[in-house]
Amino acid sequence: MNFAGSSILSVDQFSLDAIDTIFQVADLLEPVARRRKVTRVLEGAVLGNLFFEASTRTRLSFASAFERLGGSVSDTTGFTFSSISKGESLYDTSRVISGYVDTIVIRHPEEGSVREFSEATNIPVINAGDGIGEHPTQALLDLYTINGEFKRLSKSINGSSILVFGDLKNGRTVHSLVKILALYQNIRFVFVSPMGLSLPESLLEHIASRGHHYEVHNSLGPHIKNIDVVYATRIQRERMLDGELTEGYSENFRINAALVNSLFDKNTVILHPLPRDSREGAFDLSDDLNADERLAIFRQTDNGVQIRMALFALVLGVENQIESSLRDSNWFRPQYIGKQDAKFTKLK
Ligand code: NCD
């Protein structure tokens, strides 16, 4: 894959070789993401960070990634303060903003909208989530995290068992992750969702056509065995009509310490794209696992920075300048970012 000048719209664009290139650049940039090193390879460049749907980590991690490469960020959030609310087309918005910035990151509620946006411009456009379509950069950081955890556990992605859990119908992170994992070999996918929120049939067919195995369930329990990775997701209520759902969506859908200890072993990796829904009555990944080293969700969010840096470096063609540009940072940073992180360092 020729990265320079390319837009990143779907995981369908990636081969295993392209993924390897992205991960190598991400490894190189890890010390910058962890604030031990500084680089200015994108000095003078400007990112347009456009979010027309709710976001915390994706928007901020893209901005942090671009700024830590030496660039600066212009952003807009929501439709209210954008000219799209005055009836402007995606084509016009895209062409206009391209006159101001060097790369555009965009999240938009309609599937296919980011591709349409990219068709009006020659500058790289990165899909940060298009409705229930795709979220390719999340899939890359999820895969990068699985890779890192598996290296430590001496496991391989080929032949592994991945439990994908939650809202598999509307979860775009799931759609992208399943396709990117399907590039590997002989994976056993175990899909668990409430009734009515199953993975789209086309994705099941895609998996089967690549020789993987899959199981479909509507509950968690002892019938789920030998899992290497749990990928839990939030029920996407904002994509449903009021009162829609939730046949069979009950306490049984809470992934808490008791359930993890009864179903999974000590080397199972637990991931979630976040946000997890911690409100009462929402059955998601529980807080009582926060000190459990199997829970890799914050290692996962941290990894988002070097993955997004790597993509910027590649699409703007500066990846070969990184190594010689690195110098030490000189400001205060804590030894461990999170309060629970100290106990995880032995995992490295
Ligand atoms: C996800 C998204 O927006 O698709 N969040 C994220 O980007 N990490 C998942 C979600 O909203 O549930």
GROMACS .gro file of C-alpha atoms and ligand atoms in nm:
model
  360
    1MET     CA    1   0.000   0.000   0.000
    2ASN     CA    2   0.132   0.344  -0.090
    3PHE     CA    3   0.044   0.549   0.216
    4ALA     CA    4   0.159   0.900   0.119
    5GLY     CA    5  -0.145   1.101   0.014
    6SER     CA    6  -0.389   0.815   0.084
    7SER     CA    7  -0.714   0.845   0.273
    8ILE     CA    8  -0.791   0.586   0.542
    9LEU     CA    9  -1.158   0.498   0.497
   10SER     CA   10  -1.200   0.126   0.564
   11VAL     CA   11  -1.001  -0.169   0.695
   12ASP     CA   12  -1.062  -0.328   0.353
   13GLN     CA   13  -0.766  -0.119   0.233
   14PHE     CA   14  -0.514  -0.303   0.451
   15SER     CA   15  -0.306  -0.611   0.379
   16LEU     CA   16  -0.107  -0.780   0.657
   17ASP     CA   17   0.206  -0.612   0.514
   18ALA     CA   18   0.046  -0.267   0.535
   19ILE     CA   19  -0.056  -0.337   0.895
   20ASP     CA   20   0.298  -0.443   0.974
   21THR     CA   21   0.429  -0.113   0.836
   22ILE     CA   22   0.182   0.087   1.048
   23PHE     CA   23   0.277  -0.110   1.361
   24GLN     CA   24   0.651  -0.060   1.300
   25VAL     CA   25   0.604   0.317   1.275
   26ALA     CA   26   0.378   0.307   1.584
   27ASP     CA   27   0.651   0.124   1.780
   28LEU     CA   28   0.900   0.393   1.677
   29LEU     CA   29   0.662   0.661   1.802
   30GLU     CA   30   0.573   0.493   2.131
   31PRO     CA   31   0.830   0.699   2.332
   32VAL     CA   32   0.673   1.017   2.189
   33ALA     CA   33   0.322   0.902   2.281
   34ARG     CA   34   0.453   0.824   2.634
   35ARG     CA   35   0.615   1.171   2.654
   36ARG     CA   36   0.972   1.043   2.689
   37LYS     CA   37   1.072   1.183   2.349
   38VAL     CA   38   0.977   1.478   2.131
   39THR     CA   39   0.960   1.507   1.753
   40ARG     CA   40   0.864   1.794   1.521
   41VAL     CA   41   0.834   1.609   1.189
   42LEU     CA   42   0.495   1.772   1.117
   43GLU     CA   43   0.596   2.123   1.219
   44GLY     CA   44   0.383   2.371   1.023
   45ALA     CA   45   0.117   2.117   0.923
   46VAL     CA   46  -0.246   2.166   1.026
   47LEU     CA   47  -0.507   1.898   1.099
   48GLY     CA   48  -0.881   1.959   1.048
   49ASN     CA   49  -1.049   1.752   1.322
   50LEU     CA   50  -1.421   1.741   1.238
   51PHE     CA   51  -1.659   1.558   1.471
   52PHE     CA   52  -2.029   1.554   1.388
   53GLU     CA   53  -2.104   1.285   1.649
   54ALA     CA   54  -2.015   1.251   2.018
   55SER     CA   55  -1.654   1.168   2.092
   56THR     CA   56  -1.400   1.204   2.369
   57ARG     CA   57  -1.107   0.969   2.317
   58THR     CA   58  -1.106   0.952   1.939
   59ARG     CA   59  -1.116   1.330   1.892
   60LEU     CA   60  -0.860   1.402   2.164
   61SER     CA   61  -0.625   1.120   2.071
   62PHE     CA   62  -0.618   1.231   1.707
   63ALA     CA   63  -0.546   1.588   1.821
   64SER     CA   64  -0.281   1.477   2.069
   65ALA     CA   65  -0.120   1.256   1.803
   66PHE     CA   66  -0.099   1.538   1.548
   67GLU     CA   67   0.031   1.791   1.801
   68ARG     CA   68   0.293   1.553   1.936
   69LEU     CA   69   0.425   1.524   1.580
   70GLY     CA   70   0.472   1.902   1.584
   71GLY     CA   71   0.155   2.000   1.395
   72SER     CA   72  -0.142   2.206   1.508
   73VAL     CA   73  -0.514   2.132   1.511
   74SER     CA   74  -0.824   2.321   1.397
   75ASP     CA   75  -1.147   2.162   1.498
   76THR     CA   76  -1.523   2.177   1.486
   77THR     CA   77  -1.773   1.970   1.682
   78GLY     CA   78  -2.141   1.903   1.615
   79PHE     CA   79  -2.365   2.029   1.339
   80THR     CA   80  -2.494   2.332   1.529
   81PHE     CA   81  -2.177   2.536   1.486
   82SER     CA   82  -2.097   2.414   1.136
   83SER     CA   83  -2.227   2.537   0.801
   84ILE     CA   84  -2.370   2.190   0.741
   85SER     CA   85  -2.660   2.319   0.956
   86LYS     CA   86  -2.714   2.585   0.682
   87GLY     CA   87  -2.756   2.313   0.421
   88GLU     CA   88  -2.398   2.292   0.294
   89SER     CA   89  -2.313   1.965   0.116
   90LEU     CA   90  -2.035   1.732   0.227
   91TYR     CA   91  -1.864   1.803  -0.105
   92ASP     CA   92  -1.851   2.179  -0.045
   93THR     CA   93  -1.747   2.146   0.318
   94SER     CA   94  -1.470   1.905   0.223
   95ARG     CA   95  -1.335   2.119  -0.062
   96VAL     CA   96  -1.344   2.435   0.148
   97ILE     CA   97  -1.169   2.287   0.451
   98SER     CA   98  -0.906   2.132   0.225
   99GLY     CA   99  -0.793   2.485   0.147
  100TYR     CA  100  -0.707   2.537   0.514
  101VAL     CA  101  -0.555   2.213   0.640
  102ASP     CA  102  -0.319   1.929   0.540
  103THR     CA  103  -0.519   1.629   0.666
  104ILE     CA  104  -0.879   1.586   0.772
  105VAL     CA  105  -1.014   1.351   1.038
  106ILE     CA  106  -1.391   1.321   1.026
  107ARG     CA  107  -1.663   1.144   1.224
  108HIS     CA  108  -2.016   1.161   1.083
  109PRO     CA  109  -2.343   0.979   1.168
  110GLU     CA  110  -2.410   0.848   0.815
  111GLU     CA  111  -2.253   0.533   0.679
  112GLY     CA  112  -2.057   0.612   0.361
  113SER     CA  113  -2.039   0.987   0.436
  114VAL     CA  114  -1.665   0.991   0.498
  115ARG     CA  115  -1.597   0.829   0.163
  116GLU     CA  116  -1.820   1.090  -0.003
  117PHE     CA  117  -1.628   1.361   0.182
  118SER     CA  118  -1.294   1.221   0.060
  119GLU     CA  119  -1.412   1.229  -0.301
  120ALA     CA  120  -1.402   1.609  -0.304
  121THR     CA  121  -1.037   1.644  -0.205
  122ASN     CA  122  -0.682   1.531  -0.274
  123ILE     CA  123  -0.568   1.571   0.084
  124PRO     CA  124  -0.578   1.261   0.308
  125VAL     CA  125  -0.907   1.202   0.490
  126ILE     CA  126  -0.921   0.966   0.789
  127ASN     CA  127  -1.246   0.798   0.889
  128ALA     CA  128  -1.303   0.839   1.264
  129GLY     CA  129  -1.639   0.657   1.244
  130ASP     CA  130  -1.915   0.678   0.983
  131GLY     CA  131  -2.245   0.584   1.146
  132ILE     CA  132  -2.269   0.208   1.190
  133GLY     CA  133  -2.019   0.163   0.904
  134GLU     CA  134  -1.654   0.150   1.005
  135HIS     CA  135  -1.395   0.277   1.249
  136PRO     CA  136  -1.068   0.168   1.089
  137THR     CA  137  -0.825   0.344   1.324
  138GLN     CA  138  -0.996   0.186   1.625
  139ALA     CA  139  -0.956  -0.158   1.465
  140LEU     CA  140  -0.586  -0.089   1.413
  141LEU     CA  141  -0.533   0.012   1.775
  142ASP     CA  142  -0.738  -0.287   1.894
  143LEU     CA  143  -0.527  -0.521   1.682
  144TYR     CA  144  -0.204  -0.349   1.794
  145THR     CA  145  -0.313  -0.404   2.156
  146ILE     CA  146  -0.399  -0.771   2.097
  147ASN     CA  147  -0.060  -0.812   1.931
  148GLY     CA  148   0.120  -0.652   2.225
  149GLU     CA  149  -0.066  -0.857   2.486
  150PHE     CA  150  -0.018  -1.179   2.287
  151LYS     CA  151   0.357  -1.115   2.255
  152ARG     CA  152   0.378  -1.106   2.634
  153LEU     CA  153   0.165  -1.421   2.663
  154SER     CA  154   0.349  -1.602   2.380
  155LYS     CA  155   0.024  -1.644   2.188
  156SER     CA  156  -0.045  -1.597   1.819
  157ILE     CA  157  -0.344  -1.432   1.654
  158ASN     CA  158  -0.361  -1.717   1.405
  159GLY     CA  159  -0.564  -1.993   1.570
  160SER     CA  160  -0.690  -1.778   1.859
  161SER     CA  161  -1.044  -1.755   1.999
  162ILE     CA  162  -1.200  -1.410   2.011
  163LEU     CA  163  -1.524  -1.340   2.197
  164VAL     CA  164  -1.702  -1.035   2.054
  165PHE     CA  165  -1.974  -0.917   2.283
  166GLY     CA  166  -2.249  -0.651   2.298
  167ASP     CA  167  -2.415  -0.456   2.018
  168LEU     CA  168  -2.278  -0.636   1.714
  169LYS     CA  169  -2.537  -0.491   1.480
  170ASN     CA  170  -2.465  -0.122   1.535
  171GLY     CA  171  -2.109  -0.130   1.668
  172ARG     CA  172  -1.880   0.002   1.394
  173THR     CA  173  -1.569  -0.088   1.596
  174VAL     CA  174  -1.687  -0.448   1.582
  175HIS     CA  175  -1.745  -0.435   1.207
  176SER     CA  176  -1.394  -0.307   1.143
  177LEU     CA  177  -1.226  -0.537   1.397
  178VAL     CA  178  -1.392  -0.852   1.263
  179LYS     CA  179  -1.277  -0.772   0.909
  180ILE     CA  180  -0.921  -0.691   1.010
  181LEU     CA  181  -0.892  -1.010   1.217
  182ALA     CA  182  -1.027  -1.208   0.922
  183LEU     CA  183  -0.697  -1.130   0.743
  184TYR     CA  184  -0.533  -1.382   0.979
  185GLN     CA  185  -0.583  -1.758   0.979
  186ASN     CA  186  -0.806  -2.005   1.153
  187ILE     CA  187  -0.966  -1.772   1.406
  188ARG     CA  188  -1.258  -1.892   1.617
  189PHE     CA  189  -1.502  -1.603   1.655
  190VAL     CA  190  -1.758  -1.634   1.935
  191PHE     CA  191  -2.032  -1.373   1.894
  192VAL     CA  192  -2.258  -1.294   2.190
  193SER     CA  193  -2.528  -1.028   2.165
  194PRO     CA  194  -2.884  -0.967   2.282
  195MET     CA  195  -3.147  -1.089   2.037
  196GLY     CA  196  -3.187  -0.847   1.749
  197LEU     CA  197  -2.835  -0.707   1.783
  198SER     CA  198  -2.644  -0.982   1.603
  199LEU     CA  199  -2.358  -0.929   1.364
  200PRO     CA  200  -2.479  -0.853   1.008
  201GLU     CA  201  -2.509  -1.166   0.794
  202SER     CA  202  -2.266  -1.025   0.534
  203LEU     CA  203  -1.988  -1.020   0.794
  204LEU     CA  204  -2.060  -1.378   0.900
  205GLU     CA  205  -2.036  -1.480   0.534
  206HIS     CA  206  -1.711  -1.287   0.498
  207ILE     CA  207  -1.558  -1.471   0.793
  208ALA     CA  208  -1.672  -1.810   0.670
  209SER     CA  209  -1.543  -1.742   0.318
  210ARG     CA  210  -1.196  -1.685   0.465
  211GLY     CA  211  -1.202  -2.022   0.642
  212HIS     CA  212  -1.263  -1.903   0.999
  213HIS     CA  213  -1.506  -2.063   1.242
  214TYR     CA  214  -1.781  -1.884   1.425
  215GLU     CA  215  -2.041  -1.943   1.694
  216VAL     CA  216  -2.342  -1.722   1.764
  217HIS     CA  217  -2.497  -1.700   2.115
  218ASN     CA  218  -2.748  -1.480   2.296
  219SER     CA  219  -2.606  -1.523   2.644
  220LEU     CA  220  -2.283  -1.563   2.837
  221GLY     CA  221  -2.236  -1.879   3.043
  222PRO     CA  222  -2.040  -2.201   3.077
  223HIS     CA  223  -2.111  -2.282   2.710
  224ILE     CA  224  -1.847  -2.015   2.629
  225LYS     CA  225  -1.505  -2.177   2.669
  226ASN     CA  226  -1.135  -2.128   2.589
  227ILE     CA  227  -1.139  -1.759   2.508
  228ASP     CA  228  -0.814  -1.568   2.440
  229VAL     CA  229  -0.966  -1.221   2.392
  230VAL     CA  230  -1.292  -1.073   2.517
  231TYR     CA  231  -1.392  -0.767   2.310
  232ALA     CA  232  -1.687  -0.610   2.493
  233THR     CA  233  -1.891  -0.325   2.346
  234ARG     CA  234  -2.160  -0.082   2.454
  235ILE     CA  235  -2.524  -0.109   2.347
  236GLN     CA  236  -2.558   0.182   2.099
  237ARG     CA  237  -2.885   0.320   2.234
  238GLU     CA  238  -2.848   0.642   2.036
  239ARG     CA  239  -2.890   0.437   1.717
  240MET     CA  240  -3.220   0.283   1.832
  241LEU     CA  241  -3.572   0.406   1.861
  242ASP     CA  242  -3.700   0.460   2.215
  243GLY     CA  243  -3.805   0.130   2.367
  244GLU     CA  244  -3.641  -0.070   2.087
  245LEU     CA  245  -3.434  -0.365   2.204
  246THR     CA  246  -3.388  -0.531   2.451
  247GLU     CA  247  -3.527  -0.876   2.456
  248GLY     CA  248  -3.300  -1.085   2.673
  249TYR     CA  249  -3.080  -0.788   2.760
  250SER     CA  250  -3.038  -0.839   3.133
  251GLU     CA  251  -2.796  -0.877   3.423
  252ASN     CA  252  -2.650  -1.168   3.230
  253PHE     CA  253  -2.487  -0.914   2.998
  254ARG     CA  254  -2.270  -0.761   3.268
  255ILE     CA  255  -1.904  -0.858   3.240
  256ASN     CA  256  -1.786  -0.836   3.601
  257ALA     CA  257  -1.515  -0.996   3.811
  258ALA     CA  258  -1.734  -1.291   3.915
  259LEU     CA  259  -1.819  -1.376   3.555
  260VAL     CA  260  -1.461  -1.330   3.431
  261ASN     CA  261  -1.325  -1.552   3.708
  262SER     CA  262  -1.576  -1.824   3.634
  263LEU     CA  263  -1.553  -1.829   3.252
  264PHE     CA  264  -1.202  -1.716   3.159
  265ASP     CA  265  -0.847  -1.807   3.253
  266LYS     CA  266  -0.560  -1.594   3.379
  267ASN     CA  267  -0.432  -1.521   3.029
  268THR     CA  268  -0.756  -1.393   2.877
  269VAL     CA  269  -0.723  -1.035   2.753
  270ILE     CA  270  -1.022  -0.807   2.809
  271LEU     CA  271  -1.074  -0.517   2.570
  272HIS     CA  272  -1.343  -0.256   2.508
  273PRO     CA  273  -1.331   0.035   2.261
  274LEU     CA  274  -1.489   0.253   2.532
  275PRO     CA  275  -1.688   0.441   2.644
  276ARG     CA  276  -1.837   0.170   2.867
  277ASP     CA  277  -2.182   0.252   2.997
  278SER     CA  278  -2.150   0.268   3.376
  279ARG     CA  279  -2.506   0.386   3.442
  280GLU     CA  280  -2.742   0.177   3.648
  281GLY     CA  281  -2.946  -0.053   3.428
  282ALA     CA  282  -2.678  -0.065   3.161
  283PHE     CA  283  -2.508  -0.404   3.148
  284ASP     CA  284  -2.158  -0.346   3.021
  285LEU     CA  285  -1.804  -0.405   3.141
  286SER     CA  286  -1.797  -0.348   3.520
  287ASP     CA  287  -1.564  -0.124   3.715
  288ASP     CA  288  -1.480  -0.407   3.956
  289LEU     CA  289  -1.219  -0.535   3.709
  290ASN     CA  290  -1.014  -0.214   3.712
  291ALA     CA  291  -0.728  -0.363   3.913
  292ASP     CA  292  -0.732  -0.693   3.723
  293GLU     CA  293  -0.432  -0.718   3.494
  294ARG     CA  294  -0.638  -0.900   3.231
  295LEU     CA  295  -0.826  -0.574   3.175
  296ALA     CA  296  -0.627  -0.405   2.897
  297ILE     CA  297  -0.869  -0.120   2.820
  298PHE     CA  298  -0.640   0.162   2.930
  299ARG     CA  299  -0.336   0.010   2.759
  300GLN     CA  300  -0.568   0.002   2.457
  301THR     CA  301  -0.662   0.374   2.479
  302ASP     CA  302  -0.297   0.469   2.536
  303ASN     CA  303  -0.202   0.274   2.222
  304GLY     CA  304  -0.443   0.488   2.020
  305VAL     CA  305  -0.198   0.776   2.030
  306GLN     CA  306   0.099   0.603   1.863
  307ILE     CA  307  -0.128   0.428   1.611
  308ARG     CA  308  -0.282   0.761   1.505
  309MET     CA  309   0.061   0.925   1.500
  310ALA     CA  310   0.185   0.646   1.274
  311LEU     CA  311  -0.105   0.698   1.033
  312PHE     CA  312  -0.042   1.073   1.015
  313ALA     CA  313   0.330   1.019   0.960
  314LEU     CA  314   0.258   0.770   0.681
  315VAL     CA  315  -0.017   0.957   0.496
  316LEU     CA  316   0.193   1.275   0.509
  317GLY     CA  317   0.509   1.086   0.406
  318VAL     CA  318   0.741   1.176   0.697
  319GLU     CA  319   0.788   0.829   0.849
  320ASN     CA  320   1.155   0.810   0.744
  321GLN     CA  321   1.237   1.134   0.925
  322ILE     CA  322   1.114   1.019   1.266
  323GLU     CA  323   1.413   0.828   1.398
  324SER     CA  324   1.669   1.104   1.343
  325SER     CA  325   1.430   1.370   1.476
  326LEU     CA  326   1.375   1.225   1.824
  327ARG     CA  327   1.507   1.413   2.126
  328ASP     CA  328   1.441   1.385   2.501
  329SER     CA  329   1.143   1.562   2.652
  330ASN     CA  330   1.218   1.796   2.941
  331TRP     CA  331   0.892   1.850   3.130
  332PHE     CA  332   0.750   1.668   3.432
  333ARG     CA  333   0.557   1.351   3.369
  334PRO     CA  334   0.457   1.093   3.629
  335GLN     CA  335   0.626   0.754   3.613
  336TYR     CA  336   0.283   0.592   3.574
  337ILE     CA  337  -0.006   0.769   3.406
  338GLY     CA  338  -0.294   0.588   3.582
  339LYS     CA  339  -0.332   0.514   3.953
  340GLN     CA  340  -0.348   0.139   3.884
  341ASP     CA  341  -0.069   0.135   3.626
  342ALA     CA  342   0.226   0.056   3.854
  343LYS     CA  343   0.113  -0.303   3.903
  344PHE     CA  344   0.085  -0.352   3.528
  345THR     CA  345   0.446  -0.261   3.450
  346LYS     CA  346   0.565  -0.610   3.528
  347LEU     CA  347   0.355  -0.714   3.231
  348LYS     CA  348   0.593  -0.542   2.988
  349NCD     C1  349  -1.673   0.386   1.979
  349NCD     C2  350  -1.739   0.456   1.860
  349NCD     O1  351  -1.755   0.577   1.861
  349NCD     O2  352  -1.767   0.383   1.767
  349NCD     N1  353  -1.595   0.468   2.055
  349NCD     C3  354  -1.466   0.493   2.017
  349NCD     O3  355  -1.442   0.558   1.917
  349NCD     N2  356  -1.367   0.440   2.090
  349NCD     C4  357  -1.759   0.292   2.052
  349NCD     C5  358  -1.889   0.342   2.110
  349NCD     O4  359  -1.927   0.457   2.097
  349NCD     O5  360  -1.954   0.259   2.173
   0.00000   0.00000   0.00000
